[in-house]
């Protein structure tokens, strides 16, 4: 919002409405009737601070109401209200005490609301970190499925997504993790030895001796490669041949199961190095993605969504 005058009148039906920056939210005591008409009359007769857009009213009975106000001006320190839209009355307000939640982060507010059982037709009033307060109106966060291989656990891509959602200016998003267990893939074959991409994958112990491709073993063994196309390319360069291979690329395995649904999905592929790609509702990022890459990919996917 950044100081602009909020235009009220259509906010009540808007899902996932989070006023930002949350300095525009005012938490005020109120002793009048908790009805639309009474609240409108009360607020229209008052002046408000020039940055106030949302007012949370509370009384001694621990009842809450939330209203959006349209200010006359932003020039003077205090100004009068010219229009009011009551977003939620006590029956639809849920007070959430979530000291771990960043009140300036949409996903954090959505996560707190879901954790405390707030329904999509309700308004969560979240008392978050540093005793600061904000709302998420009609919380119905987007669902992002992250497909990732394990071990290690928790998988890196999932961890990066959680980090990005903790600070990035994105719509409210919750994450669902779908794992591909490399140990299960390895158990589908019974080779004399395994060749895996590197030690950092956590595959030190399998049912046969384990060798690591990134260490470039000097002696070629009768192994089965547990790896992707890039690992196979390395093997050709090192040894001049192609060993039996078990595919481990999330992108290839997703295609093999025809798991291309309408749900937003994020996965990785090591054939990509510096750019991400999108196929339908699936965004594919490089195997070695960092926080900036993940944020750019999510921002690209959700770019057409309108949120305040």
mmCIF file of C-alpha atoms in Angstrom:
data_model
loop_
_atom_site.group_PDB
_atom_site.id
_atom_site.type_symbol
_atom_site.label_atom_id
_atom_site.label_comp_id
_atom_site.label_asym_id
_atom_site.label_seq_id
_atom_site.Cartn_x
_atom_site.Cartn_y
_atom_site.Cartn_z
ATOM 1 C CA UNK A 1 0.000 0.000 0.000
ATOM 2 C CA UNK A 2 2.925 2.322 0.784
ATOM 3 C CA UNK A 3 0.821 5.259 1.978
ATOM 4 C CA UNK A 4 -1.700 5.237 -0.880
ATOM 5 C CA UNK A 5 -5.328 5.628 0.085
ATOM 6 C CA UNK A 6 -7.029 2.258 0.252
ATOM 7 C CA UNK A 7 -10.142 2.007 -1.901
ATOM 8 C CA UNK A 8 -12.690 0.047 0.079
ATOM 9 C CA UNK A 9 -15.823 -1.634 -1.150
ATOM 10 C CA UNK A 10 -14.591 -4.931 -2.602
ATOM 11 C CA UNK A 11 -12.222 -6.227 0.060
ATOM 12 C CA UNK A 12 -14.752 -8.293 1.996
ATOM 13 C CA UNK A 13 -14.944 -10.960 -0.707
ATOM 14 C CA UNK A 14 -11.223 -11.017 -1.431
ATOM 15 C CA UNK A 15 -9.381 -14.149 -0.355
ATOM 16 C CA UNK A 16 -5.962 -13.972 1.280
ATOM 17 C CA UNK A 17 -6.157 -10.228 1.872
ATOM 18 C CA UNK A 18 -3.151 -9.149 3.943
ATOM 19 C CA UNK A 19 -2.599 -5.408 4.498
ATOM 20 C CA UNK A 20 1.048 -4.477 4.016
ATOM 21 C CA UNK A 21 3.015 -2.863 5.422
ATOM 22 C CA UNK A 22 1.287 -3.817 8.642
ATOM 23 C CA UNK A 23 1.887 -0.378 10.132
ATOM 24 C CA UNK A 24 -1.417 0.457 8.407
ATOM 25 C CA UNK A 25 -3.261 -1.810 10.890
ATOM 26 C CA UNK A 26 -4.629 -0.182 14.048
ATOM 27 C CA UNK A 27 -5.729 -2.208 17.109
ATOM 28 C CA UNK A 28 -8.278 -0.211 19.088
ATOM 29 C CA UNK A 29 -10.561 -0.734 22.116
ATOM 30 C CA UNK A 30 -14.272 -0.391 21.384
ATOM 31 C CA UNK A 31 -17.313 -0.467 23.649
ATOM 32 C CA UNK A 32 -20.149 -0.122 21.154
ATOM 33 C CA UNK A 33 -22.388 -2.701 19.473
ATOM 34 C CA UNK A 34 -20.604 -5.199 17.276
ATOM 35 C CA UNK A 35 -22.774 -4.636 14.204
ATOM 36 C CA UNK A 36 -22.090 -3.330 10.702
ATOM 37 C CA UNK A 37 -24.149 -0.175 11.116
ATOM 38 C CA UNK A 38 -22.787 0.699 14.538
ATOM 39 C CA UNK A 39 -19.171 0.185 13.481
ATOM 40 C CA UNK A 40 -19.628 2.233 10.316
ATOM 41 C CA UNK A 41 -21.187 5.137 12.274
ATOM 42 C CA UNK A 42 -18.435 4.952 14.880
ATOM 43 C CA UNK A 43 -15.575 5.034 12.380
ATOM 44 C CA UNK A 44 -17.116 7.660 10.099
ATOM 45 C CA UNK A 45 -17.260 9.993 13.100
ATOM 46 C CA UNK A 46 -13.570 9.540 13.923
ATOM 47 C CA UNK A 47 -10.293 10.767 12.599
ATOM 48 C CA UNK A 48 -7.500 8.317 11.899
ATOM 49 C CA UNK A 49 -3.742 8.465 11.444
ATOM 50 C CA UNK A 50 -2.740 9.147 7.847
ATOM 51 C CA UNK A 51 -1.369 5.629 7.374
ATOM 52 C CA UNK A 52 -4.310 3.725 8.892
ATOM 53 C CA UNK A 53 -6.195 1.471 6.478
ATOM 54 C CA UNK A 54 -7.377 -1.409 8.675
ATOM 55 C CA UNK A 55 -8.886 -1.100 12.138
ATOM 56 C CA UNK A 56 -9.288 -4.042 14.501
ATOM 57 C CA UNK A 57 -11.848 -3.274 17.201
ATOM 58 C CA UNK A 58 -11.848 -5.289 20.433
ATOM 59 C CA UNK A 59 -13.867 -5.138 23.634
ATOM 60 C CA UNK A 60 -13.679 -6.445 27.188
ATOM 61 C CA UNK A 61 -15.564 -9.605 26.198
ATOM 62 C CA UNK A 62 -12.658 -10.499 23.864
ATOM 63 C CA UNK A 63 -14.799 -9.955 20.798
ATOM 64 C CA UNK A 64 -13.225 -8.632 17.626
ATOM 65 C CA UNK A 65 -14.305 -6.903 14.441
ATOM 66 C CA UNK A 66 -12.215 -5.858 11.449
ATOM 67 C CA UNK A 67 -12.948 -2.889 9.177
ATOM 68 C CA UNK A 68 -11.223 -1.246 6.229
ATOM 69 C CA UNK A 69 -11.341 2.532 6.086
ATOM 70 C CA UNK A 70 -10.910 4.875 3.181
ATOM 71 C CA UNK A 71 -9.229 8.081 4.326
ATOM 72 C CA UNK A 72 -9.982 11.556 3.050
ATOM 73 C CA UNK A 73 -6.292 12.375 2.697
ATOM 74 C CA UNK A 74 -2.763 11.196 3.436
ATOM 75 C CA UNK A 75 -1.289 14.690 3.628
ATOM 76 C CA UNK A 76 -2.149 15.722 7.174
ATOM 77 C CA UNK A 77 -1.036 13.764 10.232
ATOM 78 C CA UNK A 78 -4.635 12.834 11.065
ATOM 79 C CA UNK A 79 -7.543 12.758 8.665
ATOM 80 C CA UNK A 80 -11.187 11.763 8.625
ATOM 81 C CA UNK A 81 -12.715 8.568 7.285
ATOM 82 C CA UNK A 82 -14.952 8.905 4.237
ATOM 83 C CA UNK A 83 -15.870 5.257 3.678
ATOM 84 C CA UNK A 84 -15.973 2.079 5.769
ATOM 85 C CA UNK A 85 -16.143 -1.575 4.790
ATOM 86 C CA UNK A 86 -16.655 -4.021 7.647
ATOM 87 C CA UNK A 87 -14.686 -7.138 6.731
ATOM 88 C CA UNK A 88 -15.559 -9.354 9.674
ATOM 89 C CA UNK A 89 -17.700 -9.313 12.813
ATOM 90 C CA UNK A 90 -17.039 -11.384 15.968
ATOM 91 C CA UNK A 91 -18.550 -14.562 14.541
ATOM 92 C CA UNK A 92 -15.988 -14.598 11.753
ATOM 93 C CA UNK A 93 -12.926 -13.313 13.638
ATOM 94 C CA UNK A 94 -10.384 -15.681 15.150
ATOM 95 C CA UNK A 95 -7.631 -14.290 17.357
ATOM 96 C CA UNK A 96 -4.390 -16.219 16.843
ATOM 97 C CA UNK A 97 -1.409 -15.969 19.182
ATOM 98 C CA UNK A 98 1.571 -16.943 17.017
ATOM 99 C CA UNK A 99 4.788 -15.366 18.331
ATOM 100 C CA UNK A 100 6.812 -17.251 15.698
ATOM 101 C CA UNK A 101 4.921 -15.665 12.787
ATOM 102 C CA UNK A 102 6.244 -12.631 10.926
ATOM 103 C CA UNK A 103 3.246 -10.262 10.665
ATOM 104 C CA UNK A 104 4.731 -8.828 7.485
ATOM 105 C CA UNK A 105 4.854 -12.171 5.676
ATOM 106 C CA UNK A 106 1.768 -13.518 3.896
ATOM 107 C CA UNK A 107 2.807 -17.163 4.000
ATOM 108 C CA UNK A 108 3.642 -16.953 7.711
ATOM 109 C CA UNK A 109 0.208 -15.492 8.455
ATOM 110 C CA UNK A 110 -1.500 -18.145 6.354
ATOM 111 C CA UNK A 111 0.467 -20.896 8.087
ATOM 112 C CA UNK A 112 -0.513 -19.551 11.513
ATOM 113 C CA UNK A 113 -4.151 -19.306 10.462
ATOM 114 C CA UNK A 114 -4.283 -22.890 9.212
ATOM 115 C CA UNK A 115 -2.463 -24.166 12.289
ATOM 116 C CA UNK A 116 -5.151 -22.631 14.515
ATOM 117 C CA UNK A 117 -8.067 -23.903 12.467
ATOM 118 C CA UNK A 118 -9.141 -20.651 10.845
ATOM 119 C CA UNK A 119 -11.617 -21.384 8.059
ATOM 120 C CA UNK A 120 -11.461 -19.841 4.549
ATOM 121 C CA UNK A 121 -14.540 -17.703 5.239
ATOM 122 C CA UNK A 122 -13.086 -16.258 8.448
ATOM 123 C CA UNK A 123 -10.550 -13.571 9.327
ATOM 124 C CA UNK A 124 -7.448 -14.382 11.358
ATOM 125 C CA UNK A 125 -6.172 -11.651 13.658
ATOM 126 C CA UNK A 126 -2.580 -12.713 14.248
ATOM 127 C CA UNK A 127 -0.524 -11.512 17.183
ATOM 128 C CA UNK A 128 2.886 -12.345 15.795
ATOM 129 C CA UNK A 129 6.564 -11.691 16.391
ATOM 130 C CA UNK A 130 7.510 -8.741 18.618
ATOM 131 C CA UNK A 131 3.835 -8.484 19.701
ATOM 132 C CA UNK A 132 2.987 -6.901 16.349
ATOM 133 C CA UNK A 133 -0.406 -7.581 14.842
ATOM 134 C CA UNK A 134 -1.857 -8.120 11.384
ATOM 135 C CA UNK A 135 -4.722 -9.925 9.689
ATOM 136 C CA UNK A 136 -5.242 -12.394 6.909
ATOM 137 C CA UNK A 137 -8.786 -12.166 5.618
ATOM 138 C CA UNK A 138 -10.383 -15.318 4.197
ATOM 139 C CA UNK A 139 -7.174 -17.367 4.363
ATOM 140 C CA UNK A 140 -7.007 -19.836 1.499
ATOM 141 C CA UNK A 141 -3.307 -20.116 0.666
ATOM 142 C CA UNK A 142 -1.985 -21.541 -2.566
ATOM 143 C CA UNK A 143 -0.556 -25.038 -2.414
ATOM 144 C CA UNK A 144 2.885 -25.726 -3.842
ATOM 145 C CA UNK A 145 4.049 -29.323 -4.172
ATOM 146 C CA UNK A 146 7.796 -29.805 -3.944
ATOM 147 C CA UNK A 147 9.096 -33.078 -5.410
ATOM 148 C CA UNK A 148 12.540 -33.927 -4.089
ATOM 149 C CA UNK A 149 14.853 -36.897 -3.570
ATOM 150 C CA UNK A 150 15.900 -38.157 -0.128
ATOM 151 C CA UNK A 151 18.325 -38.616 1.549
ATOM 152 C CA UNK A 152 19.406 -36.139 2.783
ATOM 153 C CA UNK A 153 16.431 -35.331 4.967
ATOM 154 C CA UNK A 154 14.941 -32.804 5.031
ATOM 155 C CA UNK A 155 15.755 -32.362 1.343
ATOM 156 C CA UNK A 156 17.566 -29.202 0.285
ATOM 157 C CA UNK A 157 15.006 -27.914 -2.241
ATOM 158 C CA UNK A 158 12.190 -28.108 0.309
ATOM 159 C CA UNK A 159 14.350 -26.300 2.867
ATOM 160 C CA UNK A 160 15.167 -23.547 0.355
ATOM 161 C CA UNK A 161 11.492 -23.062 -0.510
ATOM 162 C CA UNK A 162 10.597 -22.734 3.174
ATOM 163 C CA UNK A 163 13.357 -20.143 3.575
ATOM 164 C CA UNK A 164 12.191 -18.137 0.574
ATOM 165 C CA UNK A 165 8.594 -18.114 1.771
ATOM 166 C CA UNK A 166 9.764 -16.755 5.121
ATOM 167 C CA UNK A 167 10.864 -13.451 3.577
ATOM 168 C CA UNK A 168 9.823 -13.060 -0.065
ATOM 169 C CA UNK A 169 6.986 -10.786 -1.151
ATOM 170 C CA UNK A 170 4.785 -13.536 -2.579
ATOM 171 C CA UNK A 171 1.151 -14.618 -2.221
ATOM 172 C CA UNK A 172 0.338 -16.829 0.785
ATOM 173 C CA UNK A 173 1.741 -20.269 -0.053
ATOM 174 C CA UNK A 174 1.837 -23.548 1.829
ATOM 175 C CA UNK A 175 4.185 -26.360 0.849
ATOM 176 C CA UNK A 176 3.499 -30.064 0.414
ATOM 177 C CA UNK A 177 6.552 -32.310 0.163
ATOM 178 C CA UNK A 178 6.559 -35.396 -2.056
ATOM 179 C CA UNK A 179 9.735 -37.426 -1.668
ATOM 180 C CA UNK A 180 11.495 -39.900 -3.938
ATOM 181 C CA UNK A 181 13.511 -42.220 -1.716
ATOM 182 C CA UNK A 182 16.785 -43.116 -3.389
ATOM 183 C CA UNK A 183 17.114 -46.165 -1.151
ATOM 184 C CA UNK A 184 13.891 -47.523 -2.603
ATOM 185 C CA UNK A 185 15.177 -46.924 -6.123
ATOM 186 C CA UNK A 186 18.429 -48.699 -5.252
ATOM 187 C CA UNK A 187 16.583 -51.683 -3.796
ATOM 188 C CA UNK A 188 14.887 -52.304 -7.150
ATOM 189 C CA UNK A 189 18.168 -53.774 -8.473
ATOM 190 C CA UNK A 190 20.767 -56.186 -7.092
ATOM 191 C CA UNK A 191 24.115 -55.170 -8.610
ATOM 192 C CA UNK A 192 27.623 -56.161 -7.591
ATOM 193 C CA UNK A 193 28.211 -52.497 -6.675
ATOM 194 C CA UNK A 194 26.517 -49.106 -6.799
ATOM 195 C CA UNK A 195 27.857 -45.895 -8.296
ATOM 196 C CA UNK A 196 26.162 -42.791 -6.868
ATOM 197 C CA UNK A 197 26.777 -39.133 -7.789
ATOM 198 C CA UNK A 198 28.483 -37.997 -4.573
ATOM 199 C CA UNK A 199 28.862 -38.552 -0.835
ATOM 200 C CA UNK A 200 26.599 -35.625 0.047
ATOM 201 C CA UNK A 201 23.582 -37.651 -1.039
ATOM 202 C CA UNK A 202 23.723 -39.717 2.145
ATOM 203 C CA UNK A 203 23.966 -43.038 0.295
ATOM 204 C CA UNK A 204 27.018 -44.441 2.045
ATOM 205 C CA UNK A 205 25.376 -47.731 2.914
ATOM 206 C CA UNK A 206 23.401 -49.832 0.469
ATOM 207 C CA UNK A 207 23.105 -53.592 -0.107
ATOM 208 C CA UNK A 208 26.350 -53.669 -2.125
ATOM 209 C CA UNK A 209 29.609 -51.683 -2.112
ATOM 210 C CA UNK A 210 29.114 -47.999 -2.928
ATOM 211 C CA UNK A 211 31.392 -45.873 -5.129
ATOM 212 C CA UNK A 212 31.142 -42.132 -5.700
ATOM 213 C CA UNK A 213 31.191 -40.685 -9.199
ATOM 214 C CA UNK A 214 32.517 -37.274 -8.166
ATOM 215 C CA UNK A 215 35.614 -39.005 -6.732
ATOM 216 C CA UNK A 216 36.269 -40.606 -10.144
ATOM 217 C CA UNK A 217 37.209 -44.109 -8.976
ATOM 218 C CA UNK A 218 40.364 -45.236 -10.732
ATOM 219 C CA UNK A 219 39.195 -48.752 -11.422
ATOM 220 C CA UNK A 220 35.985 -49.353 -13.336
ATOM 221 C CA UNK A 221 33.746 -51.725 -11.367
ATOM 222 C CA UNK A 222 30.794 -53.829 -12.441
ATOM 223 C CA UNK A 223 28.440 -51.301 -10.925
ATOM 224 C CA UNK A 224 24.968 -49.940 -11.528
ATOM 225 C CA UNK A 225 24.721 -46.178 -11.675
ATOM 226 C CA UNK A 226 22.077 -44.601 -9.468
ATOM 227 C CA UNK A 227 21.980 -41.263 -11.233
ATOM 228 C CA UNK A 228 20.552 -38.950 -13.851
ATOM 229 C CA UNK A 229 21.501 -38.079 -17.427
ATOM 230 C CA UNK A 230 24.239 -35.716 -16.256
ATOM 231 C CA UNK A 231 25.831 -38.481 -14.196
ATOM 232 C CA UNK A 232 25.684 -40.719 -17.236
ATOM 233 C CA UNK A 233 27.504 -38.062 -19.254
ATOM 234 C CA UNK A 234 30.223 -37.935 -16.605
ATOM 235 C CA UNK A 235 30.526 -41.711 -16.721
ATOM 236 C CA UNK A 236 30.940 -41.692 -20.498
ATOM 237 C CA UNK A 237 33.699 -39.109 -20.162
ATOM 238 C CA UNK A 238 35.495 -40.979 -17.381
ATOM 239 C CA UNK A 239 35.167 -44.579 -18.602
ATOM 240 C CA UNK A 240 33.978 -44.428 -22.206
ATOM 241 C CA UNK A 241 30.865 -46.519 -21.703
ATOM 242 C CA UNK A 242 27.359 -46.577 -20.248
ATOM 243 C CA UNK A 243 26.654 -48.774 -17.196
ATOM 244 C CA UNK A 244 23.265 -50.106 -16.171
ATOM 245 C CA UNK A 245 21.421 -47.182 -14.631
ATOM 246 C CA UNK A 246 18.542 -46.448 -12.264
ATOM 247 C CA UNK A 247 16.964 -43.068 -13.044
ATOM 248 C CA UNK A 248 16.802 -40.639 -10.108
ATOM 249 C CA UNK A 249 15.889 -37.328 -11.784
ATOM 250 C CA UNK A 250 12.614 -35.971 -10.324
ATOM 251 C CA UNK A 251 11.758 -34.423 -13.666
ATOM 252 C CA UNK A 252 12.118 -37.696 -15.552
ATOM 253 C CA UNK A 253 10.350 -39.726 -12.873
ATOM 254 C CA UNK A 254 7.443 -37.288 -12.812
ATOM 255 C CA UNK A 255 7.033 -37.596 -16.564
ATOM 256 C CA UNK A 256 7.259 -41.383 -16.363
ATOM 257 C CA UNK A 257 4.301 -41.497 -13.976
ATOM 258 C CA UNK A 258 2.384 -38.881 -16.013
ATOM 259 C CA UNK A 259 2.090 -36.850 -12.826
ATOM 260 C CA UNK A 260 1.304 -33.572 -14.571
ATOM 261 C CA UNK A 261 -1.656 -32.239 -12.616
ATOM 262 C CA UNK A 262 -3.125 -28.770 -12.274
ATOM 263 C CA UNK A 263 -1.332 -28.321 -8.949
ATOM 264 C CA UNK A 264 1.645 -25.977 -8.823
ATOM 265 C CA UNK A 265 4.767 -28.139 -8.595
ATOM 266 C CA UNK A 266 8.452 -27.370 -8.109
ATOM 267 C CA UNK A 267 11.247 -29.853 -8.756
ATOM 268 C CA UNK A 268 14.862 -29.857 -9.894
ATOM 269 C CA UNK A 269 16.937 -31.221 -12.754
ATOM 270 C CA UNK A 270 20.728 -31.112 -13.041
ATOM 271 C CA UNK A 271 20.613 -30.719 -16.831
ATOM 272 C CA UNK A 272 19.706 -27.106 -16.031
ATOM 273 C CA UNK A 273 22.528 -24.948 -14.751
ATOM 274 C CA UNK A 274 21.628 -21.252 -14.561
ATOM 275 C CA UNK A 275 17.999 -20.946 -15.675
ATOM 276 C CA UNK A 276 14.670 -22.464 -14.677
ATOM 277 C CA UNK A 277 12.009 -23.806 -17.010
ATOM 278 C CA UNK A 278 8.254 -24.229 -16.821
ATOM 279 C CA UNK A 279 6.191 -27.071 -18.257
ATOM 280 C CA UNK A 280 2.510 -26.496 -17.620
ATOM 281 C CA UNK A 281 2.113 -26.133 -13.866
ATOM 282 C CA UNK A 282 5.554 -27.559 -13.129
ATOM 283 C CA UNK A 283 8.566 -25.313 -12.593
ATOM 284 C CA UNK A 284 11.967 -26.974 -12.917
ATOM 285 C CA UNK A 285 15.030 -25.416 -11.313
ATOM 286 C CA UNK A 286 18.703 -26.412 -11.491
ATOM 287 C CA UNK A 287 19.985 -29.034 -9.060
ATOM 288 C CA UNK A 288 22.271 -26.472 -7.418
ATOM 289 C CA UNK A 289 19.666 -23.703 -7.048
ATOM 290 C CA UNK A 290 20.137 -21.019 -4.428
ATOM 291 C CA UNK A 291 17.597 -18.819 -2.646
ATOM 292 C CA UNK A 292 17.591 -16.164 -5.379
ATOM 293 C CA UNK A 293 16.874 -18.752 -8.080
ATOM 294 C CA UNK A 294 14.016 -20.293 -6.079
ATOM 295 C CA UNK A 295 12.485 -16.875 -5.410
ATOM 296 C CA UNK A 296 12.706 -15.934 -9.103
ATOM 297 C CA UNK A 297 11.087 -19.202 -10.124
ATOM 298 C CA UNK A 298 8.198 -18.791 -7.682
ATOM 299 C CA UNK A 299 7.748 -15.154 -8.621
ATOM 300 C CA UNK A 300 7.604 -16.148 -12.298
ATOM 301 C CA UNK A 301 5.041 -18.874 -11.688
ATOM 302 C CA UNK A 302 2.752 -16.758 -9.522
ATOM 303 C CA UNK A 303 3.261 -13.493 -11.468
ATOM 304 C CA UNK A 304 -0.330 -13.322 -12.747
ATOM 305 C CA UNK A 305 -1.911 -13.539 -9.321
ATOM 306 C CA UNK A 306 -3.322 -10.313 -7.962
ATOM 307 C CA UNK A 307 -2.819 -9.678 -4.290
ATOM 308 C CA UNK A 308 -2.661 -6.605 -2.077
#
